[in-house]
Short mmCIF file of C-alpha atoms in Angstrom, two decimals:
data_model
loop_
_atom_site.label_atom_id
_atom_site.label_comp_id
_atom_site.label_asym_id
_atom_site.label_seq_id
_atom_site.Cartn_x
_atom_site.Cartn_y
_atom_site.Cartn_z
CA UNK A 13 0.00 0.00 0.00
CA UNK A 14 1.11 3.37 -0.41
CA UNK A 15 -0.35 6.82 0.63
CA UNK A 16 0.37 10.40 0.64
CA UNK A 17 0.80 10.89 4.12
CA UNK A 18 1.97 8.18 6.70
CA UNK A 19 1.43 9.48 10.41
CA UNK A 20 3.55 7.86 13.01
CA UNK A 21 1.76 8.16 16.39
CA UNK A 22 -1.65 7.96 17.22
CA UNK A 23 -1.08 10.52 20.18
CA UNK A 24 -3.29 13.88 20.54
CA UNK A 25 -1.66 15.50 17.43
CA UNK A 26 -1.34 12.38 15.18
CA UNK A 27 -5.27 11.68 15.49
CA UNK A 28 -5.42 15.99 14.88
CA UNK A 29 -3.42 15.63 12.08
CA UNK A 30 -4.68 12.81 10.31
CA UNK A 31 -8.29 13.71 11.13
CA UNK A 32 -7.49 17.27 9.33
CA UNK A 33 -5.44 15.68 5.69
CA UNK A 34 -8.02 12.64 5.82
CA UNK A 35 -10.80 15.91 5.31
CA UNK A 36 -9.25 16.17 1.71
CA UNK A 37 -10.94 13.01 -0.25
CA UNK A 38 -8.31 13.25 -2.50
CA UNK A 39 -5.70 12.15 0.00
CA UNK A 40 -4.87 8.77 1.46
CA UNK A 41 -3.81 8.83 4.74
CA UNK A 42 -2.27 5.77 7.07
CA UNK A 43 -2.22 6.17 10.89
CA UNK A 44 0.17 4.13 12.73
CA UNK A 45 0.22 3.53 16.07
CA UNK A 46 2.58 1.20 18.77
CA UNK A 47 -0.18 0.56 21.44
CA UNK A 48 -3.92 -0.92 21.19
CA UNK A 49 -7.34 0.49 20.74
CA UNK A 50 -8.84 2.97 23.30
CA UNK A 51 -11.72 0.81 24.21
CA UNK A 52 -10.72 -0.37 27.55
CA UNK A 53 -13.15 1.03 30.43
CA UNK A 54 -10.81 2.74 32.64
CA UNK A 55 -9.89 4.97 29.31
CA UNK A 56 -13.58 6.00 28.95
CA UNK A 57 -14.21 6.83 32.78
CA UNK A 58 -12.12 9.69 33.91
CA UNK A 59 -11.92 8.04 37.49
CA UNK A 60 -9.87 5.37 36.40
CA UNK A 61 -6.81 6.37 34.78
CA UNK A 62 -4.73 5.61 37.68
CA UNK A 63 -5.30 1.72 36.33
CA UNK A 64 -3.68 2.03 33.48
CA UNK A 65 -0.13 2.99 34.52
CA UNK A 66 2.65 0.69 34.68
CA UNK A 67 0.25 -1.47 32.21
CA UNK A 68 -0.08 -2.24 28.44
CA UNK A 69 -0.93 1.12 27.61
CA UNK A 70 1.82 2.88 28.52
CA UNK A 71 5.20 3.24 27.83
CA UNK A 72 6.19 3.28 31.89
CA UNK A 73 9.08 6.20 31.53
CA UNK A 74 11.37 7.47 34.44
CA UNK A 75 12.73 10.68 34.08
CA UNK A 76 16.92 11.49 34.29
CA UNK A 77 17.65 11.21 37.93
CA UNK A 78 17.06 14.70 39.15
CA UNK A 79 19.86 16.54 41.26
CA UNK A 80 17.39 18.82 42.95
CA UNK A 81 15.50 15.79 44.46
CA UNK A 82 18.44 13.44 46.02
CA UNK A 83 19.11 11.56 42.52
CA UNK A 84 15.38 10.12 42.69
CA UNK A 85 14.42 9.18 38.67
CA UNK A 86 10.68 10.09 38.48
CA UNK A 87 7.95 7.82 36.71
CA UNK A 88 6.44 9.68 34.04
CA UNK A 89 3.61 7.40 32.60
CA UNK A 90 3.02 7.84 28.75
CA UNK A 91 0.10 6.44 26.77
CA UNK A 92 0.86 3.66 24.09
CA UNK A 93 -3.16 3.51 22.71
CA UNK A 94 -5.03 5.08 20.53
CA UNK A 95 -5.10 8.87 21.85
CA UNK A 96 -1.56 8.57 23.81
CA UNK A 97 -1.33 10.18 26.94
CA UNK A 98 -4.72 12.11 26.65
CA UNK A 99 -6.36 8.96 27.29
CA UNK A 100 -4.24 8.25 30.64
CA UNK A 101 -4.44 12.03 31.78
CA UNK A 102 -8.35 12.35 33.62
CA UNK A 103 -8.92 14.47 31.20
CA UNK A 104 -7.17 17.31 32.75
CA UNK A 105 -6.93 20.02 30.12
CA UNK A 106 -3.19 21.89 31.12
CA UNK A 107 -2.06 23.69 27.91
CA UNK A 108 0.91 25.32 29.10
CA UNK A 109 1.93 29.00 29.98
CA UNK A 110 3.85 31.27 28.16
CA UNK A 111 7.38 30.45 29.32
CA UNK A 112 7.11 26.98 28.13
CA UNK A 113 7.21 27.83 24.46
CA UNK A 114 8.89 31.16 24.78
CA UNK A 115 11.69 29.56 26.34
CA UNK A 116 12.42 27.29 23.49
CA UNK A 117 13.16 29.91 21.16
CA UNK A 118 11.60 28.26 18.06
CA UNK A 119 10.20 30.69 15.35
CA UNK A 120 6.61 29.57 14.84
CA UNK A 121 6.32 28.14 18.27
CA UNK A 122 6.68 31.19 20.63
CA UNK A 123 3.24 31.88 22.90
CA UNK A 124 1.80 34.22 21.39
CA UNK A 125 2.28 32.15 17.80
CA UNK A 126 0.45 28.96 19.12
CA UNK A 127 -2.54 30.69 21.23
CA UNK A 128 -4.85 30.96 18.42
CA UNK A 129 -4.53 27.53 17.52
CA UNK A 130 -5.54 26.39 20.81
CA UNK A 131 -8.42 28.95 20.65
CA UNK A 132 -9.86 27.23 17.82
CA UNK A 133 -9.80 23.70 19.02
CA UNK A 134 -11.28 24.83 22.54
CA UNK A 135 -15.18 24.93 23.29
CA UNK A 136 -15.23 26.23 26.80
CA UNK A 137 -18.72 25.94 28.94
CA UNK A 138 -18.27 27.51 32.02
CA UNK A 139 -16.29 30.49 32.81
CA UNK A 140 -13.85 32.32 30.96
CA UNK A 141 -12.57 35.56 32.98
CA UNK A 142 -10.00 37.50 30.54
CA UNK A 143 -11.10 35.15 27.43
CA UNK A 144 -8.29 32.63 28.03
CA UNK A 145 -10.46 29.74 26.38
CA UNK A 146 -12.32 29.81 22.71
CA UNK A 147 -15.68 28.91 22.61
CA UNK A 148 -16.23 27.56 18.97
CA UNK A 149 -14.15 24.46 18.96
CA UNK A 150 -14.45 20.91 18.95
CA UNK A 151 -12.91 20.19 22.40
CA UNK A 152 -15.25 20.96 25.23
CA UNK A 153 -13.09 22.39 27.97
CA UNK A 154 -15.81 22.63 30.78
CA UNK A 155 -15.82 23.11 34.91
CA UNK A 156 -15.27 20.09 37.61
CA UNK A 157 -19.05 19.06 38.50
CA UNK A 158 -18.40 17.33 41.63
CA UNK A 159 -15.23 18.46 42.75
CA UNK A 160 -13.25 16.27 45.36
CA UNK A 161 -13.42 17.65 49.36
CA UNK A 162 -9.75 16.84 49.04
CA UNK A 163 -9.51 19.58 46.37
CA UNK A 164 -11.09 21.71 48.49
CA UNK A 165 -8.84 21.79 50.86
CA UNK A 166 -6.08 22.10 48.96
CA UNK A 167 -6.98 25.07 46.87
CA UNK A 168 -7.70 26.51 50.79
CA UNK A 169 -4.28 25.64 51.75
CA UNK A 170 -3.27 27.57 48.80
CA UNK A 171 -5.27 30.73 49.71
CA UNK A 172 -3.71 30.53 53.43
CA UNK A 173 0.10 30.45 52.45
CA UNK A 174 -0.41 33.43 50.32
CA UNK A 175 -0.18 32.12 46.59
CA UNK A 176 -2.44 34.39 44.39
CA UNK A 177 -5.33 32.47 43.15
CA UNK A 178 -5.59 32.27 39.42
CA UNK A 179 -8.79 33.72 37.32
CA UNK A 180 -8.50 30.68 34.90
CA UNK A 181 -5.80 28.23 35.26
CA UNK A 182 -4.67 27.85 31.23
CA UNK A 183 -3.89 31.58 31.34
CA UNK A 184 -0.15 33.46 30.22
CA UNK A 185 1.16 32.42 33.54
CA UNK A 186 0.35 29.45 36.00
CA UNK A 187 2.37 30.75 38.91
CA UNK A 188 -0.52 30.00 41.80
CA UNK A 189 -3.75 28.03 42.10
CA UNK A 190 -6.80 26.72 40.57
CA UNK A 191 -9.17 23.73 39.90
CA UNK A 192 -8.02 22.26 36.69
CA UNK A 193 -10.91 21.85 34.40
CA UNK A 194 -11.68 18.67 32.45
CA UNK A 195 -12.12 18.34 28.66
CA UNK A 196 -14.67 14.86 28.63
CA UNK A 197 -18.00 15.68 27.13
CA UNK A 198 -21.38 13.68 28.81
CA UNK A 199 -19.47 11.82 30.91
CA UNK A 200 -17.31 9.92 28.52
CA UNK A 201 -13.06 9.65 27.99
CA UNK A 202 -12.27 13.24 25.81
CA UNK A 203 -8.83 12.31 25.03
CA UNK A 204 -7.77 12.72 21.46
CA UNK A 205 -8.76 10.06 19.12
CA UNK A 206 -9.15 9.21 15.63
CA UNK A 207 -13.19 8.59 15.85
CA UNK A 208 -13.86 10.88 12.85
CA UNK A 209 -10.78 9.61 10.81
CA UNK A 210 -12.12 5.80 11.52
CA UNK A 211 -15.11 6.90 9.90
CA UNK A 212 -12.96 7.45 6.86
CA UNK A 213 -10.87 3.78 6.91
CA UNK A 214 -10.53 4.54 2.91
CA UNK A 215 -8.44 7.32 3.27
CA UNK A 216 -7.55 7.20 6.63
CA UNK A 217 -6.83 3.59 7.86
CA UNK A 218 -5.69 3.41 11.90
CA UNK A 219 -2.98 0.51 11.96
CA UNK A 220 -2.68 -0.79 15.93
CA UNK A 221 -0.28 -2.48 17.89
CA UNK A 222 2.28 -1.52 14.83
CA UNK A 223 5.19 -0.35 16.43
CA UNK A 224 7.82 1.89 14.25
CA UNK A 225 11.34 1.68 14.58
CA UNK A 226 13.25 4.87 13.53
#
């Protein structure tokens, strides 16, 4: 088989990407991805994604060992499924602040270059103090409905040491507190996957448990 485009990664911008170029019928698109289908339960309910680490679906990383924290390596759980980590992350919708792409001094990829992108793909219900979300997108970015007591107290521990309470958290800076709202819509997974591509398996066939080598 051959095809215009061969994606490597099934993560939240491979099923982007190929769900974009599989919009042109006159494109054939493959989608290739190391880890399973998405379609195990603890993907789909928020509540569980603490099951899947150190399992199948993800690639069980450990950071460098860290010389600010005695040597310790960290575990730093990747997805290997359909979606990639956003279907191991709650749902927690954390886009980054300013800094992080500033910092890497990449023309094209500064702040300020990448905000309206997220803007478009964002559909926020709920509040929205200094318009840090969009509101016309496909990904519902909405409010914690039944927010944990533990949370609660947290957020209040915050407040008492003096850390300035942030308006929304995915603003230009994330020095301080806030919930962290959740992008699932109706109750179900919203990690990024291919479900509109896989309704296009002419021109956009997802290949599974395909690992690549470089």
């Amino acid at each position: 088989m051959e095809y215009d485009y061969v994606i490597v990664g099934a993560g939240s911008a491979g099923c982007v990407l190929a769900n974009r170029l599989s919009e042109d019928p006159g494109l054939s698109v493959a989608l290739v991805e190391a880890g399973g289908k998405d379609d195990k339960l603890e993907i789909r309910m928020p509540a569980g994604f603490p099951k899947l680490f150190r399992t199948g679906y993800d690639w069980n990383f450990t950071t460098a060992k860290q010389s600010e924290m005695s040597g310790r390596e960290l575990y730093w759980p990747r997805g290997r499924v359909l979606g990639g980590s956003s279907s191991m992350n709650a749902q927690m919708w954390v886009r980054g602040c300013q800094q992080d792409y500033d910092q890497w001094g990449i023309p094209g990829w500064a702040y300020d270059d990448v905000l309206p992108y997220f803007h478009r793909a964002e559909h926020r219900v709920g509040s929205n103090r200094g318009g840090v979300y969009g509101t016309s997108g496909p990904l519902y970015i909405s409010e914690l409905r039944s927010p944990n007591v533990t949370t609660a107290a947290f957020l209040a521990a915050c407040e008492e040491l003096g850390m300035p309470r942030l308006a929304e958290l995915n603003g230009r800076s994330n020095e301080g507190y806030s919930p962290t709202p959740p992008s699932p819509r109706t109750g179900a997974g919203g990690g990024a996957r291919p479900t509109p591509t896989c309704a296009r398996p002419r021109t956009a066939p997802t290949c599974t448990s395909s690992p690549t080598p470089r």
